[in-house]
Amino acid sequence: MTNKTLTLEDLLYFQKTVIEWNEIFGNSVTDKSLIEVYKSLTLEELLGKSELLDSAKSGNKEGVVDGLVDTIYTGFFWGVLNKFTIDAEDNWFRDGSWCKGINDTTFNTSIEYWVESLVESVNRDDVFGFQTNFTILLYICYLDYDLVGAFN
C-alpha cells in the first residue's frame, strides 16, 4: 500500500504528459476528428476483455493498474479534445472539494461502480461527468496503487 493521496499536481502532470505524448505522435488538441477515436479508445479501455472492468471483476490488480493508466491516456485526451481540461486555478480542484467525503464509510469505493459510471458518462458525451468520476476513481485507487509510478 502506498498511503499516498492523489493531488492536483498529479492530475496536472497526467494531463500535461498525455498532451505532450499525443503531440509527439501528431495528434493535435485541436483535431476534432480524433474525438470519436478517443471516445472509442476510452470505452475499449474501460470495457474490453482483460481491461479495467474485467480486471476489477476478476481481482486482477495488475490489470486494474494497466486499465487505469491506459484510461488516463485515452480519457484525458478525449477530455482535452472536447475542451475540458483540469485547471490549476479551479477551486474544485484547488481546495480539495473533489475528494471531500470519499473517506466516509458510506462512500462507494467499488471500482466496478465507478467504471460503470464512467461508461455512462462517455456514452452520453458527458466529458465533465467522466472527468469528475474518473478523478474520484483515481483517488480511490491511489490508496492501493502507485499510479504515478505505473504511469511513468
Short mmCIF file of C-alpha atoms in Angstrom, two decimals:
data_model
loop_
_atom_site.label_atom_id
_atom_site.label_comp_id
_atom_site.label_asym_id
_atom_site.label_seq_id
_atom_site.Cartn_x
_atom_site.Cartn_y
_atom_site.Cartn_z
CA MET A 1 0.00 0.00 0.00
CA THR A 2 1.37 3.41 -0.96
CA ASN A 3 -0.55 5.55 1.58
CA LYS A 4 -0.25 8.37 -0.93
CA THR A 5 -3.05 10.74 -1.79
CA LEU A 6 -3.85 11.84 -5.33
CA THR A 7 -3.07 15.53 -5.68
CA LEU A 8 -3.97 18.28 -8.11
CA GLU A 9 -0.32 18.25 -9.16
CA ASP A 10 -0.61 14.55 -10.07
CA LEU A 11 -3.68 15.26 -12.21
CA LEU A 12 -1.96 18.18 -13.92
CA TYR A 13 1.11 16.01 -14.53
CA PHE A 14 -1.05 13.29 -16.11
CA GLN A 15 -2.81 15.83 -18.32
CA LYS A 16 0.41 17.58 -19.42
CA THR A 17 2.12 14.27 -20.21
CA VAL A 18 -0.88 12.96 -22.17
CA ILE A 19 -1.00 16.14 -24.27
CA GLU A 20 2.76 16.06 -24.90
CA TRP A 21 2.70 12.34 -25.79
CA ASN A 22 -0.11 12.86 -28.28
CA GLU A 23 1.57 15.89 -29.85
CA ILE A 24 4.79 13.88 -30.34
CA PHE A 25 2.77 11.41 -32.39
CA GLY A 26 0.98 14.10 -34.39
CA ASN A 27 -2.32 14.20 -32.51
CA SER A 28 -3.25 17.86 -32.16
CA VAL A 29 -5.51 19.01 -29.34
CA THR A 30 -7.48 20.95 -31.97
CA ASP A 31 -8.13 17.96 -34.27
CA LYS A 32 -11.85 17.36 -33.77
CA SER A 33 -11.71 14.25 -35.97
CA LEU A 34 -10.00 12.50 -33.05
CA ILE A 35 -12.90 12.96 -30.62
CA GLU A 36 -14.77 9.82 -31.69
CA VAL A 37 -11.49 7.86 -31.92
CA TYR A 38 -10.56 8.70 -28.34
CA LYS A 39 -14.11 8.12 -27.15
CA SER A 40 -13.93 4.60 -28.63
CA LEU A 41 -10.46 4.01 -27.21
CA THR A 42 -11.66 5.08 -23.76
CA LEU A 43 -14.65 2.73 -23.89
CA GLU A 44 -12.33 -0.09 -25.00
CA GLU A 45 -10.02 0.54 -22.03
CA LEU A 46 -12.99 0.51 -19.68
CA LEU A 47 -14.96 -2.42 -21.13
CA GLY A 48 -12.62 -4.51 -23.27
CA LYS A 49 -11.61 -8.08 -22.49
CA SER A 50 -8.94 -8.05 -19.75
CA GLU A 51 -9.29 -4.27 -19.44
CA LEU A 52 -10.37 -2.19 -16.43
CA LEU A 53 -13.85 -3.52 -15.63
CA ASP A 54 -12.93 -7.11 -16.48
CA SER A 55 -9.79 -6.89 -14.35
CA ALA A 56 -11.65 -5.34 -11.43
CA LYS A 57 -14.31 -8.06 -11.51
CA SER A 58 -11.69 -10.84 -11.62
CA GLY A 59 -9.47 -9.30 -8.93
CA ASN A 60 -6.56 -8.81 -11.33
CA LYS A 61 -4.68 -5.94 -9.66
CA GLU A 62 -2.09 -5.65 -12.41
CA GLY A 63 -4.90 -5.41 -14.97
CA VAL A 64 -6.63 -2.73 -12.89
CA VAL A 65 -3.49 -0.59 -12.80
CA ASP A 66 -2.89 -1.12 -16.52
CA GLY A 67 -6.51 -0.20 -17.26
CA LEU A 68 -6.37 2.93 -15.12
CA VAL A 69 -3.16 4.15 -16.74
CA ASP A 70 -4.42 3.38 -20.25
CA THR A 71 -7.65 5.23 -19.42
CA ILE A 72 -5.63 8.22 -18.23
CA TYR A 73 -4.09 8.37 -21.71
CA THR A 74 -7.31 7.90 -23.65
CA GLY A 75 -9.81 9.59 -21.32
CA PHE A 76 -7.74 12.66 -20.51
CA PHE A 77 -7.07 13.26 -24.22
CA TRP A 78 -10.77 12.74 -25.02
CA GLY A 79 -11.46 15.46 -22.45
CA VAL A 80 -8.82 17.81 -23.89
CA LEU A 81 -10.18 17.31 -27.41
CA ASN A 82 -13.59 18.33 -26.04
CA LYS A 83 -12.00 21.45 -24.49
CA PHE A 84 -12.29 20.11 -20.94
CA THR A 85 -9.04 20.40 -19.07
CA ILE A 86 -8.10 20.26 -15.44
CA ASP A 87 -7.45 23.83 -14.40
CA ALA A 88 -4.96 24.52 -11.60
CA GLU A 89 -6.97 27.60 -10.66
CA ASP A 90 -10.31 25.80 -10.41
CA ASN A 91 -11.36 25.93 -6.75
CA TRP A 92 -13.00 22.48 -7.02
CA PHE A 93 -9.52 21.07 -7.52
CA ARG A 94 -7.52 23.65 -5.59
CA ASP A 95 -9.39 23.41 -2.28
CA GLY A 96 -9.82 19.64 -2.39
CA SER A 97 -13.61 19.72 -2.81
CA TRP A 98 -13.38 16.88 -5.33
CA CYS A 99 -12.20 14.41 -2.69
CA LYS A 100 -14.24 15.51 0.32
CA GLY A 101 -16.38 12.68 1.66
CA ILE A 102 -14.53 9.93 -0.18
CA ASN A 103 -13.16 8.52 3.06
CA ASP A 104 -16.64 8.45 4.60
CA THR A 105 -17.55 4.83 5.41
CA THR A 106 -20.75 5.09 3.34
CA PHE A 107 -18.92 6.20 0.19
CA ASN A 108 -18.97 3.63 -2.62
CA THR A 109 -15.35 2.60 -3.29
CA SER A 110 -16.20 -0.20 -5.72
CA ILE A 111 -14.06 0.06 -8.86
CA GLU A 112 -16.84 -1.63 -10.80
CA TYR A 113 -19.36 1.02 -9.70
CA TRP A 114 -17.13 3.87 -10.83
CA VAL A 115 -16.19 2.22 -14.13
CA GLU A 116 -19.89 1.78 -14.91
CA SER A 117 -20.46 5.48 -14.15
CA LEU A 118 -17.58 6.34 -16.48
CA VAL A 119 -19.09 4.27 -19.27
CA GLU A 120 -22.43 6.05 -18.79
CA SER A 121 -20.69 9.44 -18.96
CA VAL A 122 -18.76 8.55 -22.12
CA ASN A 123 -21.88 7.17 -23.81
CA ARG A 124 -23.69 10.46 -23.03
CA ASP A 125 -20.68 12.50 -24.26
CA ASP A 126 -20.57 13.96 -20.75
CA VAL A 127 -16.91 14.93 -20.53
CA PHE A 128 -17.36 16.78 -17.23
CA GLY A 129 -19.07 13.77 -15.64
CA PHE A 130 -16.36 11.47 -16.96
CA GLN A 131 -13.54 13.65 -15.66
CA THR A 132 -15.23 14.12 -12.29
CA ASN A 133 -15.91 10.41 -11.79
CA PHE A 134 -12.52 9.37 -13.16
CA THR A 135 -10.80 11.73 -10.73
CA ILE A 136 -12.72 10.09 -7.88
CA LEU A 137 -11.82 6.61 -9.14
CA LEU A 138 -8.14 7.58 -9.38
CA TYR A 139 -8.29 8.95 -5.83
CA ILE A 140 -9.83 5.71 -4.56
CA CYS A 141 -7.24 3.58 -6.36
CA TYR A 142 -4.36 5.74 -5.16
CA LEU A 143 -4.95 4.25 -1.74
CA ASP A 144 -3.76 0.86 -3.04
CA TYR A 145 -1.73 1.51 -6.18
CA ASP A 146 1.25 3.63 -7.22
CA LEU A 147 -0.42 5.14 -10.24
CA VAL A 148 2.26 7.75 -10.92
CA GLY A 149 4.89 5.01 -10.93
CA ALA A 150 2.78 2.90 -13.28
CA PHE A 151 2.02 5.93 -15.46
CA ASN A 152 5.71 6.70 -15.81
#
